[in-house]
Short mmCIF file of C-alpha atoms and ligand atoms in Angstrom, two decimals:
data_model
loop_
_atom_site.label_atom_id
_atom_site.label_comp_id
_atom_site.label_asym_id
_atom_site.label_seq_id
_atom_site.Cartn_x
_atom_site.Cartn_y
_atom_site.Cartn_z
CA UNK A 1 -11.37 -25.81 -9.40
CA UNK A 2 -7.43 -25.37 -8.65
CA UNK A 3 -7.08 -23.14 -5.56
CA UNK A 4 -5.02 -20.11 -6.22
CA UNK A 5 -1.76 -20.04 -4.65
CA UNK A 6 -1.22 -17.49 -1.74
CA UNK A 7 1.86 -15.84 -3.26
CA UNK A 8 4.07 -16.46 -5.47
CA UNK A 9 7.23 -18.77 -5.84
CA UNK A 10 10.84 -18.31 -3.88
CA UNK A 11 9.16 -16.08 -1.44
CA UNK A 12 8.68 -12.93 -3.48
CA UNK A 13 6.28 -10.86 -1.66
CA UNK A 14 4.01 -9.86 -4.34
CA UNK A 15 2.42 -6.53 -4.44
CA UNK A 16 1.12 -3.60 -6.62
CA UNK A 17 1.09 0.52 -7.31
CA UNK A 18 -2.32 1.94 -5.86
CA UNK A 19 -3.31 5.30 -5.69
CA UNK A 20 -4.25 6.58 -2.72
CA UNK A 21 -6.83 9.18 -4.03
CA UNK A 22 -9.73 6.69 -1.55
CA UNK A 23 -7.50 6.75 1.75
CA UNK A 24 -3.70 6.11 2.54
CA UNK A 25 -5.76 3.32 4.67
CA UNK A 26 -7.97 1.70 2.23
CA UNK A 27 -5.25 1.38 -0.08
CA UNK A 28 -3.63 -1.01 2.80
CA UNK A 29 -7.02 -2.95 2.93
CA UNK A 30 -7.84 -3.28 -0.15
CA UNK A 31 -3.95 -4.74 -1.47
CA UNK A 32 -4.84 -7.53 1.46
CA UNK A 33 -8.26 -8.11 0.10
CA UNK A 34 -7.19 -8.53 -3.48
CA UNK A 35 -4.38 -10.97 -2.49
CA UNK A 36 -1.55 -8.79 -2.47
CA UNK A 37 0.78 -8.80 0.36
CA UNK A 38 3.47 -5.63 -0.48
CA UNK A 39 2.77 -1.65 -1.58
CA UNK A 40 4.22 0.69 -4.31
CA UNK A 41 2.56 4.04 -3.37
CA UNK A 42 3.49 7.86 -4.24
CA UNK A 43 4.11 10.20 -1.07
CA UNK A 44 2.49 13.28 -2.95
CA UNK A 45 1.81 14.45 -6.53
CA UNK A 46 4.47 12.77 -8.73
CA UNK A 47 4.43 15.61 -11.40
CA UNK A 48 5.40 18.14 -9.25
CA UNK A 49 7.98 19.85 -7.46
CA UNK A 50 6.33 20.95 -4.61
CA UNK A 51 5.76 18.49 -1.64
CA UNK A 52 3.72 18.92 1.23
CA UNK A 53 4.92 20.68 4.40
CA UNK A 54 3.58 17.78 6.84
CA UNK A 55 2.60 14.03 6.43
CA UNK A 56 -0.83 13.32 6.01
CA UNK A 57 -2.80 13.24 9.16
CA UNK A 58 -3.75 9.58 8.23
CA UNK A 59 -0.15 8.73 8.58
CA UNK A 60 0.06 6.75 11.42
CA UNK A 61 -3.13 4.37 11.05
CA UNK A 62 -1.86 3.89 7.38
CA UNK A 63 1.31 2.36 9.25
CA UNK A 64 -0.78 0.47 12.21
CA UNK A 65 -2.94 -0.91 9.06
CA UNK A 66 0.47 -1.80 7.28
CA UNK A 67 1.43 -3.84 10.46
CA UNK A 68 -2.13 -5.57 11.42
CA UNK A 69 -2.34 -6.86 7.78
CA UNK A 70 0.74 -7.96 7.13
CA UNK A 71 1.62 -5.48 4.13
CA UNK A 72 5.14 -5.11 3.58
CA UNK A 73 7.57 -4.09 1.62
CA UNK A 74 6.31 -0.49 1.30
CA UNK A 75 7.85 0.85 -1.60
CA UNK A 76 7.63 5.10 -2.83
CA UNK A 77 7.80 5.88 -6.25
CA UNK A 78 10.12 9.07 -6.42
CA UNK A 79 8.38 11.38 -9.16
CA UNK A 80 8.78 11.26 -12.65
CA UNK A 81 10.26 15.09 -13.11
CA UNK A 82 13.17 13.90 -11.20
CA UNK A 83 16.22 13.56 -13.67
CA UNK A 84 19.90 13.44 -12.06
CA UNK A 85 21.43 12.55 -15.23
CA UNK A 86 20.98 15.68 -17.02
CA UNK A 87 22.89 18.39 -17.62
CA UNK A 88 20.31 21.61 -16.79
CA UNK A 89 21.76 22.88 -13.68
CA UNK A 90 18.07 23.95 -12.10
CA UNK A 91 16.44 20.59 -12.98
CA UNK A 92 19.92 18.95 -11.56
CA UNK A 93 19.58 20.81 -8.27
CA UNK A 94 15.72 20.49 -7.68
CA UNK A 95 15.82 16.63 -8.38
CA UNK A 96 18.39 16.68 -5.39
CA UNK A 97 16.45 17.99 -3.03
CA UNK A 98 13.25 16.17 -4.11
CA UNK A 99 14.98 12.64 -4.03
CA UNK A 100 16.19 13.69 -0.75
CA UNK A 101 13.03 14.84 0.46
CA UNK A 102 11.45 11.67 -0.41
CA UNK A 103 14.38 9.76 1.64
CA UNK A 104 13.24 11.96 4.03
CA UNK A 105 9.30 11.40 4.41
CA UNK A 106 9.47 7.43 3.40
CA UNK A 107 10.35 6.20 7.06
CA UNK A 108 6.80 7.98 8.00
CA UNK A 109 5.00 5.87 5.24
CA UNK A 110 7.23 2.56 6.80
CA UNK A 111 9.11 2.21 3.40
CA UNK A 112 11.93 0.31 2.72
CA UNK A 113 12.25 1.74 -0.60
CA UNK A 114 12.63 4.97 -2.59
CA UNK A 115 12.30 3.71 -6.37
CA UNK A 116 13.64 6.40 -8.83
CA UNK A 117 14.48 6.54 -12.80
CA UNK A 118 18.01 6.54 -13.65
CA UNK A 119 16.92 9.50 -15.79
CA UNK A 120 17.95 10.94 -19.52
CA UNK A 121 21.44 12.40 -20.01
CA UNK A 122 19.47 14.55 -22.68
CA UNK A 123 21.84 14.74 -25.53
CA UNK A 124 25.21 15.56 -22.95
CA UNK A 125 26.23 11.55 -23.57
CA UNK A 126 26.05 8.12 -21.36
CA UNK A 127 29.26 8.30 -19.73
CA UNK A 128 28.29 12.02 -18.65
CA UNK A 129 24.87 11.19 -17.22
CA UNK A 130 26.49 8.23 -15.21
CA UNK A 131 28.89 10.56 -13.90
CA UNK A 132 26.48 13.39 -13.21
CA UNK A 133 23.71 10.62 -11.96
CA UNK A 134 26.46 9.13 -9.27
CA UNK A 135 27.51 13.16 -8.06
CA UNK A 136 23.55 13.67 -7.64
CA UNK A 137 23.03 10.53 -5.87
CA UNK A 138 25.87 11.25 -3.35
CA UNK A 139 24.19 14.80 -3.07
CA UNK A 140 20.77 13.55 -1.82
CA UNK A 141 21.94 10.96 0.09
CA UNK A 142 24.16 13.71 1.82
CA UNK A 143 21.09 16.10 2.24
CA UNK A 144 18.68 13.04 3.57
CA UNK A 145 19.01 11.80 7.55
CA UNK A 146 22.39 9.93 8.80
CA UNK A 147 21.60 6.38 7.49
CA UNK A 148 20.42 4.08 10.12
CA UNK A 149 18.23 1.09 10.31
CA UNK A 150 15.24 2.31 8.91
CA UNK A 151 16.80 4.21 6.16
CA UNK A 152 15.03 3.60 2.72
CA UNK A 153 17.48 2.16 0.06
CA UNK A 154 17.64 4.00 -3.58
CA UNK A 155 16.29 1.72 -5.43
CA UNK A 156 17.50 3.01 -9.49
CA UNK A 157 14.77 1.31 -12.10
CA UNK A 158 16.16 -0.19 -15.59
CA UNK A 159 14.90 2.55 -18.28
CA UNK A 160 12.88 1.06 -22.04
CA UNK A 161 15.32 3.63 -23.57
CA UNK A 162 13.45 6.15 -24.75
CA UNK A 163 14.92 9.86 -25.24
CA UNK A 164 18.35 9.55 -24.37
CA UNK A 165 17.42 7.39 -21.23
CA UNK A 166 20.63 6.39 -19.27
CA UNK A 167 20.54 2.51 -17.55
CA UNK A 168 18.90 0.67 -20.38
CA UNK A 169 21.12 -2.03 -20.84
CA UNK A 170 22.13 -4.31 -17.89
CA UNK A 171 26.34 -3.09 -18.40
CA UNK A 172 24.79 0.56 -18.09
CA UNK A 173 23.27 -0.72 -14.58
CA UNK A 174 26.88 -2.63 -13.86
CA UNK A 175 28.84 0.87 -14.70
CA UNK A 176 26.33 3.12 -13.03
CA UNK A 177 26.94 0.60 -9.41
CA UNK A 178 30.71 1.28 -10.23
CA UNK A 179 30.25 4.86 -10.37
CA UNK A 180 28.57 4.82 -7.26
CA UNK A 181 31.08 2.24 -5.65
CA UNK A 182 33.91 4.83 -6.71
CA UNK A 183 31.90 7.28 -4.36
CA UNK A 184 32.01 4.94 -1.45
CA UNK A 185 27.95 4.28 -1.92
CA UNK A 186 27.28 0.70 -1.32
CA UNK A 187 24.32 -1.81 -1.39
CA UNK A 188 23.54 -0.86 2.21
CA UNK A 189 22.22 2.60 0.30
CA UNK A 190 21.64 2.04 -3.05
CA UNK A 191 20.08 -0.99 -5.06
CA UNK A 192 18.57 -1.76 -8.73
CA UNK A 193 14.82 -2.45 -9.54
CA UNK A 194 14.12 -4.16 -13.17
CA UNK A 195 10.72 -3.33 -14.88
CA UNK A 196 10.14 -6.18 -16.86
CA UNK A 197 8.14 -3.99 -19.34
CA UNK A 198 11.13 -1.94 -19.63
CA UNK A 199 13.63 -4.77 -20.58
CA UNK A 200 11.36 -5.80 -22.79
CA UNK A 201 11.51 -2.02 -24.92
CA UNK A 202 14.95 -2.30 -24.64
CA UNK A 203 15.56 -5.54 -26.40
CA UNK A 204 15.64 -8.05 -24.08
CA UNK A 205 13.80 -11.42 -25.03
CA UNK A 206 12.06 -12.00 -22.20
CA UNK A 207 9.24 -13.55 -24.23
CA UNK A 208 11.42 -17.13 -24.05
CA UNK A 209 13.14 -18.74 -21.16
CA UNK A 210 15.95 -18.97 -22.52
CA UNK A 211 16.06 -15.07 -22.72
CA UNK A 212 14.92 -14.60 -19.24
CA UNK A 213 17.73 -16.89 -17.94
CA UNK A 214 20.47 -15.23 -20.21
CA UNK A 215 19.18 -11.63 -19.00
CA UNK A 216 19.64 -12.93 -15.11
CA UNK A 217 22.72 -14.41 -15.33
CA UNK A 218 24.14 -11.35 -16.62
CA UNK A 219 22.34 -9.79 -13.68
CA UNK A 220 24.01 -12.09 -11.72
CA UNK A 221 27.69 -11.79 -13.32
CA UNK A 222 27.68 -7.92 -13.99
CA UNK A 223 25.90 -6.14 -10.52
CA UNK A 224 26.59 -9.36 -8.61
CA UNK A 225 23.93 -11.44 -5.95
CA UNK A 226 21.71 -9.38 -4.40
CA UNK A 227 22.04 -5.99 -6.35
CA UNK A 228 18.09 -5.94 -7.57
CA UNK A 229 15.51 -4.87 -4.52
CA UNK A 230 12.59 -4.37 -6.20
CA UNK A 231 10.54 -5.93 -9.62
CA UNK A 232 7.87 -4.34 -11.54
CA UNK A 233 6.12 -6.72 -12.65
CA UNK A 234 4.25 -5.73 -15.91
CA UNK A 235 3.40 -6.98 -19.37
CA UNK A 236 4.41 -4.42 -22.49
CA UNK A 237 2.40 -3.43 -25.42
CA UNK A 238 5.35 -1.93 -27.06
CA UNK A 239 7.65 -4.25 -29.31
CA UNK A 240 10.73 -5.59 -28.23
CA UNK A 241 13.58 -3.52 -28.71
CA UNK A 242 10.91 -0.38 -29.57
CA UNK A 243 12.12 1.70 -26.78
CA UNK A 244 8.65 2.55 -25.91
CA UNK A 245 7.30 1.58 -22.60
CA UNK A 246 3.74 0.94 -22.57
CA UNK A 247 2.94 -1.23 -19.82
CA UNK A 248 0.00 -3.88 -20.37
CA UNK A 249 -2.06 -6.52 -18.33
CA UNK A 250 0.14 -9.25 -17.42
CA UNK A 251 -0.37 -12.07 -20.11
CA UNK A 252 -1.74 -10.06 -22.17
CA UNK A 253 1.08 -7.54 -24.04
CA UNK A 254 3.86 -8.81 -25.76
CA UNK A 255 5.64 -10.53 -23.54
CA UNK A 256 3.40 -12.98 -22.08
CA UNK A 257 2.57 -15.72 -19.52
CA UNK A 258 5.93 -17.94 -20.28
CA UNK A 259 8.30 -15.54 -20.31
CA UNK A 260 7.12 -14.25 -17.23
CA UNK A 261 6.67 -17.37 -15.68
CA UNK A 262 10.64 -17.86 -16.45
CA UNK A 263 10.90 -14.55 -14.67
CA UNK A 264 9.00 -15.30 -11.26
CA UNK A 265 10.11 -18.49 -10.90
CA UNK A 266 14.44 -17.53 -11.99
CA UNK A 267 16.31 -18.49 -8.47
CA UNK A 268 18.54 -15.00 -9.56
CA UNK A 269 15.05 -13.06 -8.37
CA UNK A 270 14.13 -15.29 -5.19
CA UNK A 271 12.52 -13.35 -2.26
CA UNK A 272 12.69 -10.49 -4.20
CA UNK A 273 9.26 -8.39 -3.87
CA UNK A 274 7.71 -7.76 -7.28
CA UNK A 275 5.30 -5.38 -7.52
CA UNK A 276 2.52 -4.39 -10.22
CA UNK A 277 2.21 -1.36 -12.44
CA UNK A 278 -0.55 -2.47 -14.89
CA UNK A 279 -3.34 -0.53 -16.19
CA UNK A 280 -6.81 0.23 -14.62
CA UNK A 281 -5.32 -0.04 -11.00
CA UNK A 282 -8.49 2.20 -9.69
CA UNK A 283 -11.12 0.47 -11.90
CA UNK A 284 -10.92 -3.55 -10.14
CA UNK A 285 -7.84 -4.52 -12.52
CA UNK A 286 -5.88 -4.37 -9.83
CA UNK A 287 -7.35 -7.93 -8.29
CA UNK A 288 -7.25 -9.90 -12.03
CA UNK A 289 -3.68 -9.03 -11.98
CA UNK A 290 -2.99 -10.26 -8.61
CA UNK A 291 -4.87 -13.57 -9.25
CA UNK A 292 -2.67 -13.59 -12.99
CA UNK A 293 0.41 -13.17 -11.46
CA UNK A 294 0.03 -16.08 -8.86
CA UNK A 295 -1.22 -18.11 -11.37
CA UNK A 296 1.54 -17.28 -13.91
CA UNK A 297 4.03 -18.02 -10.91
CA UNK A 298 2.42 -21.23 -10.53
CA UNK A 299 2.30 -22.01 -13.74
CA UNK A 300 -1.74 -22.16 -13.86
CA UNK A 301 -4.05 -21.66 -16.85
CA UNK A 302 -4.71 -17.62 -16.82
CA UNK A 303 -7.78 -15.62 -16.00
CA UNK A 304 -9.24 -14.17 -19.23
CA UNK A 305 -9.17 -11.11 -19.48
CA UNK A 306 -11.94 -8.94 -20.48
CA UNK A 307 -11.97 -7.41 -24.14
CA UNK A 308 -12.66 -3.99 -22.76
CA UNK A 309 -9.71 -3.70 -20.82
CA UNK A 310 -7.61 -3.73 -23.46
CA UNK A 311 -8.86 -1.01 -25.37
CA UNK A 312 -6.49 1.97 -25.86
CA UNK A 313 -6.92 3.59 -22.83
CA UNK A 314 -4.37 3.18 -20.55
CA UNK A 315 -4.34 3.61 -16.65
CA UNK A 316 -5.48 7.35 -15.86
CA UNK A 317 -2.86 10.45 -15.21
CA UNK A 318 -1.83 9.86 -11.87
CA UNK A 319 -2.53 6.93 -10.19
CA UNK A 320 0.01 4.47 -11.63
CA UNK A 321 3.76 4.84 -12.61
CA UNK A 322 5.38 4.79 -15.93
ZN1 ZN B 1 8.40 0.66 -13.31
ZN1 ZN B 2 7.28 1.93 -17.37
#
């Protein structure tokens, strides 16, 4: 019996995207207990506009649990209604302030990141959306607190391509951090995540090596060292170059182990935290894909997993991100 490695190579904190339906605590516990070591986590209802007036009472033990186990990077998931690539002026302006409300509420949850779509320029062209993407970044980041040292970075996630979806292609990410570099934002404020089951929809061959190590050196040459903040980590259903983003079991969509063994062990991604957004997060699936992903990192024989998890259904409403 091989041991299972404690986390996985070049010092990539590995973690996942739990609900928090159980406790804002619990989910701190049970990341630790399943072998995780970092958190994705939503601050409220990620379909809606509203937010909550005050933090959860549970607020400060969730940080105290964050800092007796270890658990870190904390990382919010902005909601998916946000869009600051389109051109409806009341979606435009309500995306604003939510982004910038979540800026504002992350310090409380001890997160280093605010992970957001790039969003869909919905018909008004690429160019546009960048353009109207970069003015609403430089809005929220206006309307959030004076940056200091605990001010969350934007973290903008690669999109499968789906429905006019701006940043699908790694030049889109390299013109949308010129944009933004035209606006005087810099890395200090905003960074890139890459959702490996989104490169995958948009055409990247991550299923080989040799495609993962072409995609990261264009990483590398285009948005230059150090650009991507956050991973998610997740196997695809979809087929390549489908646009669709379904997001499967790791090992066991389309991608596969070797591709994304190429992926957690590229030196491009080192120290890097990578965190999971695989089905059946609230039903135990959570802990095979921990144990998958160290053993993928390590290059290990996978777990099997079981037939009934990869029936149609998918991980329910809420409690994971698309
Ligand atoms: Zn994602
Ligand atoms: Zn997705």
């Amino acid at each position: 019996m091989i041991d299972l490695p404690a986390s996985l190579p070049g010092g990539r904190p590995l973690g996942a995207h739990l609900p928090l339906a159980d406790g804002m605590v619990r989910a701190v516990d049970r990341i630790a207990d399943v072998g995780g070591g970092a958190l994705q986590i939503f601050t409220d209802n990620p379909t809606s506009w509203r937010r909550r007036e005050a933090p959860p009472a549970d607020q400060p033990a969730f940080r105290d649990r964050l800092d007796a186990r270890g658990v870190g990077p904390i990382a919010v998931h902005a909601p998916y209604i946000v869009n600051l690539a389109g051109p409806e002026e009341e979606i435009y302006r309500r995306s604003v302030e939510l982004l910038a409300s979540e800026l504002a509420v992350a310090p409380g949850f001890g997160a280093r990141f605010v992970n957001v779509h790039i969003g869909s320029h919905r018909g008004a062209g690429r160019e546009t959306g960048i353009d109207r993407l970069a003015q609403g970044l430089d809005a929220a980041l206006a309307m959030a607190p004076e940056a200091g040292p605990a001010s969350p970075l934007v973290v903008l996630e690669n999109s499968a391509g789906g429905g006019f979806a701006v940043g699908v292609t790694v030049e889109d990410l390299a013109e949308i951090a010129d944009a933004l570099a035209a606006r005087r934002i810099g890395p200090d404020r905003v960074a890139f995540c890459l959702d490996t089951a989104h490169l995958w929809g948009a055409g990247y061959a991550i299923a080989e090596p040799d495609g993962v190590d072409d995609l990261l050196a264009r990483v590398e040459s285009l948005l230059g060292p150090g650009r991507v903040a956050m991973v998610h980590l997740n196997d695809s259903k979809a087929e390549r170059g489908s646009r669709h983003d379904r997001h499967e079991h790791l090992g066991a969509g389309r991608i596969g182990a070797s591709g994304l063994h190429r992926f957690l062990t590229h030196p491009t991604l080192a120290g890097v935290p990578h965190y999971l957004e695989t089905p059946g997060m609230d039903e135990g699936y959570d802990a095979l894909n921990v144990r998958n992903a160290l053993r993928i990192g390590a290059g290990l024989p996978m777990e099997p997993i079981p037939p009934d998890a990869l029936g149609a259904r998918g991980s329910g409403g809420l409690t994971a991100p698309d």
